[in-house]
Amino acid sequence: MSKIRASITGLQGYLPEYVLTNAELEKMVNTTNDWILERTGISERHILKGEGLGTSFMAIKAASKLLEKMAISPKEIDLIICATTTPDMVFPATANLIGAGIGAVNAFGYDLQAACSGFIYALSTGAQFIETGRYKKVLVVGGDKMSSIMDYTDRTTCVIFGDGAACVLLEPDETGNGIMDFVLHADGTGAEHLYMKAGGSRYPASEETVKNKNHFVTQNGAAVFKNAVQNMSDVAVEIMQRNNLASEDISFLVPHQANLRIIHATAERMGITKDKVLINIHRYGNTTSGTIPLCMWDYEHLFKKGDNLVLAAFGGGFTWGAIYLKWAYDPK
Ligand SMILES: CC(C)(COP(=O)(O)OP(=O)(O)OC[C@H]1O[C@@H](n2cnc3c(N)ncnc32)[C@H](O)[C@@H]1OP(=O)(O)O)[C@@H](O)C(=O)NCCC(=O)NCCS
């Protein structure tokens, strides 16, 4: 009997209806469509509007649809891991709200926060529960409502991010496909370059923190860019070398969608051709934990059983990581 691996057996995304275009941003801050397109590759992003709607709203939409299309009862789900940087509330965990929303009454769940690397961390973590044989159905969600922590007067951040969520189902696989390897890294000294200062235990919400706009993302774009290019390409090459993968062995790269220039630099270091690099940043911007599962969802129709996929991400923390997986099913 071959080793039990965790395979993605289905996936589903959800994007909120409202589309915030570069043209609309031109009216909000001192920016231009040309600048945004040239420097980031983004044309538009989706924004979740509506009183009281958080990340769980988008995740529940995606997860319900996934279970419906796979004809799986929510009662069969053992575990829900939600990667998010914008939980509905500090507590309870958004994973619990998702479980309640989809009727996963037999599942336990927890949130995992690794900023833009969140989905890579969560997928690696979820796979462990399958590989040990302990659980049979693990739902891994990546989603963020980045608009909830965005200062829409700060042109250096508000043009980049968007809202969205997607989820995958992990199930045991003994055919040789599934998650083959992962590499995860972190460097907390990078915290000074990308953070949200207030709202946690260090600086709880106060009149002062609100006045100082401390509940929004603060980013040193140039420092993050430099580290992202270096570390995302390093980790992608690291996972190739550990698994003796030549560039021609790779069917697709599914990169975190933060900046088109970071994606191109990573692909170049890996030596893979452009047609293997999956990109949707122009439509969604950076949805943080959502980018990788949303990208896999958009291109699911291209994946064939046995295809070698490399997923790679870099984000706040700093955090970065990569996953090598063999796709488990043909286009449906
Ligand atoms: C943010 C980012 C797009 C900025 O692009 P950049 O080419 O590095 O631009 P710089 O920060 O060097 O700024 C260049 C100029 O453009 C200006 N600028 C910044 N945002 C702008 C905008 N939206 N529109 C027009 N001009 C803008 C800057 O103020 C600066 O002007 P100055 O030279 O007069 O000071 C880029 O640094 C980046 O993508 N960083 C990584 C972001 C990321 O990945 N974050 C998520 C975590 S993974």
Short mmCIF file of C-alpha atoms and ligand atoms in Angstrom, two decimals:
data_model
loop_
_atom_site.label_atom_id
_atom_site.label_comp_id
_atom_site.label_asym_id
_atom_site.label_seq_id
_atom_site.Cartn_x
_atom_site.Cartn_y
_atom_site.Cartn_z
CA MET A 1 0.00 0.00 0.00
CA SER A 2 1.39 3.39 -0.92
CA LYS A 3 1.68 6.29 1.48
CA ILE A 4 -1.51 8.23 2.28
CA ARG A 5 -1.23 11.71 0.85
CA ALA A 6 -3.69 14.59 1.01
CA SER A 7 -5.22 15.45 -2.35
CA ILE A 8 -7.32 18.41 -3.31
CA THR A 9 -10.50 16.76 -4.56
CA GLY A 10 -12.51 19.93 -5.24
CA LEU A 11 -12.32 23.69 -4.95
CA GLN A 12 -14.55 26.73 -5.15
CA GLY A 13 -14.12 30.49 -4.97
CA TYR A 14 -16.35 33.44 -4.19
CA LEU A 15 -15.88 37.04 -5.21
CA PRO A 16 -18.20 39.77 -3.95
CA GLU A 17 -20.24 41.55 -6.60
CA TYR A 18 -18.89 45.08 -6.35
CA VAL A 19 -15.96 45.77 -8.70
CA LEU A 20 -13.63 48.64 -7.80
CA THR A 21 -11.87 49.70 -10.99
CA ASN A 22 -8.68 51.68 -11.47
CA ALA A 23 -10.85 54.42 -13.00
CA GLU A 24 -12.83 54.71 -9.78
CA LEU A 25 -9.62 54.78 -7.72
CA GLU A 26 -8.40 57.65 -9.91
CA LYS A 27 -11.29 59.68 -8.46
CA MET A 28 -10.51 58.65 -4.87
CA VAL A 29 -6.72 59.14 -4.63
CA ASN A 30 -3.93 60.74 -6.63
CA THR A 31 -3.23 57.82 -8.95
CA THR A 32 -3.67 56.73 -12.56
CA ASN A 33 -4.76 53.56 -14.30
CA ASP A 34 -1.39 53.53 -16.10
CA TRP A 35 0.61 53.68 -12.86
CA ILE A 36 -1.38 50.90 -11.19
CA LEU A 37 -1.25 48.65 -14.25
CA GLU A 38 2.43 49.21 -14.92
CA ARG A 39 3.66 48.94 -11.31
CA THR A 40 1.34 46.15 -10.08
CA GLY A 41 -0.57 44.55 -12.99
CA ILE A 42 -3.96 45.21 -11.35
CA SER A 43 -7.00 46.49 -13.31
CA GLU A 44 -9.79 45.88 -10.83
CA ARG A 45 -10.59 44.25 -7.52
CA HIS A 46 -13.78 43.05 -5.82
CA ILE A 47 -15.07 44.68 -2.64
CA LEU A 48 -17.52 43.19 -0.13
CA LYS A 49 -20.20 45.76 0.63
CA GLY A 50 -22.98 45.33 3.16
CA GLU A 51 -23.43 46.04 6.85
CA GLY A 52 -22.07 43.32 9.11
CA LEU A 53 -20.61 41.12 6.39
CA GLY A 54 -17.12 39.77 7.09
CA THR A 55 -14.71 37.20 5.71
CA SER A 56 -16.96 34.33 6.88
CA PHE A 57 -19.72 35.54 4.54
CA MET A 58 -17.51 34.96 1.48
CA ALA A 59 -16.09 31.70 2.86
CA ILE A 60 -19.56 30.30 3.59
CA LYS A 61 -20.65 31.11 0.03
CA ALA A 62 -17.62 29.29 -1.38
CA ALA A 63 -17.82 26.30 0.99
CA SER A 64 -21.58 25.77 0.57
CA LYS A 65 -21.20 25.78 -3.20
CA LEU A 66 -18.29 23.35 -3.01
CA LEU A 67 -20.20 20.84 -0.91
CA GLU A 68 -23.25 21.20 -3.12
CA LYS A 69 -21.34 20.54 -6.34
CA MET A 70 -19.43 17.61 -4.80
CA ALA A 71 -22.66 16.22 -3.28
CA ILE A 72 -21.03 15.99 0.14
CA SER A 73 -22.98 16.49 3.37
CA PRO A 74 -21.51 19.17 5.67
CA LYS A 75 -21.78 16.57 8.43
CA GLU A 76 -18.92 14.66 6.76
CA ILE A 77 -16.43 17.50 7.28
CA ASP A 78 -13.96 16.71 10.08
CA LEU A 79 -11.97 19.91 10.26
CA ILE A 80 -12.08 23.47 8.91
CA ILE A 81 -8.88 25.52 8.79
CA CYS A 82 -9.40 29.15 7.84
CA ALA A 83 -6.39 31.18 6.75
CA THR A 84 -7.25 34.83 7.17
CA THR A 85 -5.76 38.12 8.27
CA THR A 86 -9.18 39.74 8.51
CA PRO A 87 -11.22 37.46 10.77
CA ASP A 88 -14.81 38.54 11.36
CA MET A 89 -13.88 39.21 14.99
CA VAL A 90 -10.83 38.73 17.21
CA PHE A 91 -12.76 35.74 18.55
CA PRO A 92 -14.45 33.38 18.00
CA ALA A 93 -12.46 31.92 15.13
CA THR A 94 -13.86 32.60 11.67
CA ALA A 95 -13.52 28.84 11.04
CA ASN A 96 -16.20 28.29 13.70
CA LEU A 97 -18.51 30.79 12.01
CA ILE A 98 -17.95 29.05 8.69
CA GLY A 99 -18.71 25.67 10.27
CA ALA A 100 -21.96 27.01 11.69
CA GLY A 101 -22.81 28.69 8.40
CA ILE A 102 -22.47 25.52 6.34
CA GLY A 103 -23.84 23.12 8.97
CA ALA A 104 -20.56 21.27 9.59
CA VAL A 105 -21.77 20.10 12.99
CA ASN A 106 -19.17 17.35 13.34
CA ALA A 107 -16.17 19.54 12.49
CA PHE A 108 -13.80 21.41 14.73
CA GLY A 109 -11.92 24.34 13.31
CA TYR A 110 -9.41 27.06 13.84
CA ASP A 111 -7.95 30.12 12.15
CA LEU A 112 -4.40 30.45 10.95
CA GLN A 113 -2.76 33.82 10.40
CA ALA A 114 0.25 34.05 8.12
CA ALA A 115 -0.83 37.05 6.02
CA CYS A 116 -0.29 36.44 2.29
CA SER A 117 1.30 33.02 2.97
CA GLY A 118 -1.75 31.97 4.98
CA PHE A 119 -3.14 29.52 2.46
CA ILE A 120 0.23 27.78 1.98
CA TYR A 121 0.59 27.40 5.75
CA ALA A 122 -3.03 26.18 6.09
CA LEU A 123 -2.84 23.67 3.24
CA SER A 124 0.41 22.23 4.63
CA THR A 125 -1.16 22.00 8.08
CA GLY A 126 -4.41 20.46 6.85
CA ALA A 127 -2.50 17.84 4.87
CA GLN A 128 -0.90 16.53 8.08
CA PHE A 129 -4.27 15.50 9.52
CA ILE A 130 -5.02 13.49 6.38
CA GLU A 131 -1.56 11.93 6.07
CA THR A 132 -1.70 10.57 9.61
CA GLY A 133 -4.95 8.80 8.72
CA ARG A 134 -6.77 10.65 11.49
CA TYR A 135 -9.26 12.57 9.33
CA LYS A 136 -10.88 12.01 5.94
CA LYS A 137 -12.30 15.41 4.96
CA VAL A 138 -10.51 18.65 5.76
CA LEU A 139 -11.79 21.95 4.42
CA VAL A 140 -9.04 24.51 3.94
CA VAL A 141 -10.24 28.08 3.40
CA GLY A 142 -8.25 31.14 2.36
CA GLY A 143 -10.07 34.44 2.43
CA ASP A 144 -9.76 38.07 3.33
CA LYS A 145 -11.85 41.20 3.39
CA MET A 146 -8.85 43.47 2.91
CA SER A 147 -11.14 46.47 2.31
CA SER A 148 -11.93 46.35 6.05
CA ILE A 149 -8.35 47.34 6.96
CA MET A 150 -7.59 49.63 4.01
CA ASP A 151 -7.11 53.39 4.18
CA TYR A 152 -8.81 54.58 1.00
CA THR A 153 -6.89 57.87 1.19
CA ASP A 154 -3.50 56.07 1.04
CA ARG A 155 -2.63 55.52 -2.61
CA THR A 156 0.35 53.33 -1.78
CA THR A 157 -1.84 50.54 -0.33
CA CYS A 158 -5.47 50.95 -1.37
CA VAL A 159 -4.85 50.25 -5.06
CA ILE A 160 -3.28 46.87 -4.33
CA PHE A 161 -5.75 44.91 -2.23
CA GLY A 162 -9.16 43.34 -2.80
CA ASP A 163 -11.66 40.98 -1.15
CA GLY A 164 -12.35 37.33 -1.93
CA ALA A 165 -12.32 33.79 -0.56
CA ALA A 166 -11.91 30.26 -1.81
CA CYS A 167 -11.71 26.81 -0.29
CA VAL A 168 -10.43 23.35 -1.13
CA LEU A 169 -11.41 19.93 0.16
CA LEU A 170 -8.54 17.65 1.18
CA GLU A 171 -9.11 13.89 1.14
CA PRO A 172 -6.84 10.83 1.47
CA ASP A 173 -5.18 9.62 -1.71
CA GLU A 174 -3.20 6.43 -2.16
CA THR A 175 -2.65 6.70 -5.91
CA GLY A 176 0.60 8.64 -5.67
CA ASN A 177 -1.01 12.04 -6.24
CA GLY A 178 -1.56 14.76 -3.63
CA ILE A 179 0.61 17.10 -1.62
CA MET A 180 4.16 15.81 -2.07
CA ASP A 181 6.16 18.40 -0.12
CA PHE A 182 6.07 21.83 1.48
CA VAL A 183 8.58 24.37 2.70
CA LEU A 184 7.58 27.09 5.17
CA HIS A 185 9.64 30.02 6.43
CA ALA A 186 9.17 33.04 8.68
CA ASP A 187 11.22 36.02 9.81
CA GLY A 188 9.56 38.17 12.45
CA THR A 189 12.09 40.97 12.01
CA GLY A 190 10.12 41.83 8.86
CA ALA A 191 7.14 42.86 10.99
CA GLU A 192 8.21 46.50 10.90
CA HIS A 193 7.60 46.69 7.14
CA LEU A 194 4.01 45.41 6.92
CA TYR A 195 1.54 45.53 9.78
CA MET A 196 -1.67 46.84 11.26
CA LYS A 197 -0.65 48.59 14.44
CA ALA A 198 -3.82 48.70 16.53
CA GLY A 199 -6.78 46.54 17.42
CA GLY A 200 -4.71 43.81 19.05
CA SER A 201 -3.52 43.49 22.64
CA ARG A 202 -0.60 45.88 22.22
CA TYR A 203 -2.69 48.84 21.13
CA PRO A 204 -6.37 48.12 21.79
CA ALA A 205 -8.86 50.34 19.96
CA SER A 206 -9.08 53.84 21.41
CA GLU A 207 -10.01 57.29 20.16
CA GLU A 208 -6.30 57.88 19.65
CA THR A 209 -5.73 54.75 17.52
CA VAL A 210 -8.72 55.57 15.34
CA LYS A 211 -7.62 59.19 14.92
CA ASN A 212 -4.11 58.07 13.97
CA LYS A 213 -5.47 55.58 11.40
CA ASN A 214 -3.77 52.71 13.22
CA HIS A 215 -6.47 50.23 12.20
CA PHE A 216 -5.29 50.25 8.60
CA VAL A 217 -2.48 48.42 6.80
CA THR A 218 0.88 50.17 6.99
CA GLN A 219 3.38 49.07 4.38
CA ASN A 220 6.91 49.96 3.37
CA GLY A 221 6.29 48.92 -0.24
CA ALA A 222 9.90 48.99 -1.41
CA ALA A 223 11.18 46.82 1.50
CA VAL A 224 8.32 44.34 1.07
CA PHE A 225 8.92 44.21 -2.68
CA LYS A 226 12.65 43.50 -2.29
CA ASN A 227 12.08 40.73 0.26
CA ALA A 228 9.19 39.25 -1.72
CA VAL A 229 11.21 38.95 -4.93
CA GLN A 230 14.13 37.35 -3.08
CA ASN A 231 12.26 34.97 -0.79
CA MET A 232 9.42 33.88 -3.05
CA SER A 233 11.85 32.92 -5.80
CA ASP A 234 14.26 31.30 -3.30
CA VAL A 235 11.54 29.11 -1.79
CA ALA A 236 10.18 28.10 -5.20
CA VAL A 237 13.67 27.02 -6.26
CA GLU A 238 14.19 25.31 -2.88
CA ILE A 239 11.13 23.10 -3.33
CA MET A 240 12.17 22.25 -6.90
CA GLN A 241 15.64 21.20 -5.75
CA ARG A 242 14.38 19.15 -2.78
CA ASN A 243 12.16 17.18 -5.17
CA ASN A 244 14.56 16.99 -8.12
CA LEU A 245 12.14 18.94 -10.28
CA ALA A 246 13.52 20.48 -13.45
CA SER A 247 11.66 23.47 -14.90
CA GLU A 248 10.20 21.26 -17.64
CA ASP A 249 8.74 18.91 -14.99
CA ILE A 250 6.50 21.67 -13.68
CA SER A 251 3.05 21.89 -15.25
CA PHE A 252 1.98 25.13 -13.53
CA LEU A 253 3.17 27.71 -11.03
CA VAL A 254 0.35 29.07 -8.86
CA PRO A 255 1.93 32.17 -7.33
CA HIS A 256 0.58 34.51 -4.67
CA GLN A 257 -0.86 37.48 -6.56
CA ALA A 258 0.67 40.59 -4.95
CA ASN A 259 2.47 42.22 -7.84
CA LEU A 260 2.97 41.03 -11.41
CA ARG A 261 6.65 41.97 -11.23
CA ILE A 262 7.17 39.67 -8.20
CA ILE A 263 5.44 36.83 -10.08
CA HIS A 264 7.59 37.30 -13.19
CA ALA A 265 10.80 37.40 -11.12
CA THR A 266 9.84 34.12 -9.43
CA ALA A 267 8.99 32.41 -12.73
CA GLU A 268 12.28 33.59 -14.22
CA ARG A 269 14.32 32.16 -11.31
CA MET A 270 12.47 28.85 -11.70
CA GLY A 271 13.23 28.87 -15.42
CA ILE A 272 9.63 28.18 -16.42
CA THR A 273 7.90 29.55 -19.48
CA LYS A 274 5.16 32.18 -19.25
CA ASP A 275 2.39 29.82 -20.33
CA LYS A 276 2.89 27.83 -17.10
CA VAL A 277 2.48 30.86 -14.82
CA LEU A 278 -1.10 31.31 -13.65
CA ILE A 279 -2.17 34.91 -13.20
CA ASN A 280 -5.43 36.58 -12.19
CA ILE A 281 -4.08 39.61 -10.31
CA HIS A 282 -5.52 41.95 -12.97
CA ARG A 283 -9.07 40.97 -11.95
CA TYR A 284 -8.85 40.57 -8.17
CA GLY A 285 -5.75 42.43 -6.90
CA ASN A 286 -4.17 40.99 -3.76
CA THR A 287 -6.80 39.11 -1.74
CA THR A 288 -4.09 37.99 0.75
CA SER A 289 -5.05 34.45 1.94
CA GLY A 290 -7.45 34.17 -0.99
CA THR A 291 -5.09 34.57 -3.94
CA ILE A 292 -3.76 31.02 -4.36
CA PRO A 293 -7.03 29.07 -4.00
CA LEU A 294 -8.82 31.66 -6.16
CA CYS A 295 -6.13 31.26 -8.81
CA MET A 296 -6.40 27.45 -8.73
CA TRP A 297 -10.18 27.80 -9.01
CA ASP A 298 -9.91 30.08 -12.05
CA TYR A 299 -7.58 27.66 -13.84
CA GLU A 300 -9.00 24.35 -12.57
CA HIS A 301 -10.12 23.51 -16.13
CA LEU A 302 -6.46 23.29 -17.23
CA PHE A 303 -5.30 20.82 -14.57
CA LYS A 304 -4.99 17.13 -15.41
CA LYS A 305 -4.46 14.19 -13.10
CA GLY A 306 -0.76 13.87 -12.25
CA ASP A 307 0.13 17.47 -13.22
CA ASN A 308 2.95 18.91 -11.10
CA LEU A 309 1.88 22.18 -9.48
CA VAL A 310 4.11 24.48 -7.45
CA LEU A 311 2.36 27.00 -5.20
CA ALA A 312 4.48 29.83 -3.77
CA ALA A 313 3.77 32.84 -1.59
CA PHE A 314 5.35 35.66 0.38
CA GLY A 315 3.66 37.93 2.88
CA GLY A 316 3.56 39.93 6.07
CA GLY A 317 5.42 38.57 9.05
CA PHE A 318 7.52 38.09 7.01
CA THR A 319 6.24 34.67 6.01
CA TRP A 320 6.92 32.67 2.88
CA GLY A 321 6.56 29.15 1.61
CA ALA A 322 5.93 26.75 -1.25
CA ILE A 323 4.02 23.54 -1.87
CA TYR A 324 4.65 20.88 -4.49
CA LEU A 325 1.58 18.81 -5.33
CA LYS A 326 0.44 16.34 -7.94
CA TRP A 327 -3.06 17.23 -9.12
CA ALA A 328 -5.58 14.46 -8.40
CA TYR A 329 -8.33 14.76 -11.01
CA ASP A 330 -9.01 15.56 -14.64
CA PRO A 331 -11.18 18.51 -15.71
CA LYS A 332 -14.81 17.76 -14.87
C1 LIG B 1 3.64 49.06 -3.41
C2 LIG B 1 4.35 48.97 -4.75
C3 LIG B 1 3.35 48.58 -5.83
C4 LIG B 1 4.94 50.31 -5.09
O1 LIG B 1 5.59 50.24 -6.36
P1 LIG B 1 7.04 50.83 -6.55
O2 LIG B 1 7.34 50.75 -7.96
O3 LIG B 1 7.93 50.09 -5.59
O4 LIG B 1 6.84 52.29 -6.14
P2 LIG B 1 7.61 53.10 -5.00
O5 LIG B 1 7.10 52.64 -3.65
O6 LIG B 1 9.08 53.03 -5.27
O7 LIG B 1 7.08 54.51 -5.29
C5 LIG B 1 7.40 55.18 -6.50
C6 LIG B 1 6.61 56.47 -6.54
O8 LIG B 1 5.25 56.15 -6.86
C7 LIG B 1 4.39 56.78 -5.93
N1 LIG B 1 3.19 55.99 -5.76
C8 LIG B 1 2.93 55.03 -4.85
N2 LIG B 1 1.70 54.56 -5.02
C9 LIG B 1 1.18 55.20 -6.07
C10 LIG B 1 -0.05 55.14 -6.74
N3 LIG B 1 -1.04 54.30 -6.37
N4 LIG B 1 -0.25 55.94 -7.81
C11 LIG B 1 0.69 56.80 -8.22
N5 LIG B 1 1.88 56.90 -7.61
C12 LIG B 1 2.13 56.12 -6.56
C13 LIG B 1 5.21 56.86 -4.66
O9 LIG B 1 4.69 57.87 -3.81
C14 LIG B 1 6.56 57.21 -5.21
O10 LIG B 1 6.60 58.58 -5.47
P3 LIG B 1 7.93 59.42 -5.17
O11 LIG B 1 8.98 58.80 -6.04
O12 LIG B 1 7.54 60.80 -5.58
O13 LIG B 1 8.18 59.26 -3.73
C15 LIG B 1 5.49 47.93 -4.70
O14 LIG B 1 6.50 48.38 -3.86
C16 LIG B 1 5.04 46.59 -4.21
O15 LIG B 1 4.34 45.90 -4.89
N6 LIG B 1 5.52 46.18 -3.03
C17 LIG B 1 5.17 44.87 -2.50
C18 LIG B 1 3.75 44.89 -2.06
C19 LIG B 1 3.27 43.57 -1.62
O16 LIG B 1 3.57 42.58 -2.21
N7 LIG B 1 2.50 43.62 -0.53
C20 LIG B 1 1.71 42.56 -0.05
C21 LIG B 1 2.40 41.58 0.77
S1 LIG B 1 3.05 40.35 -0.22
#
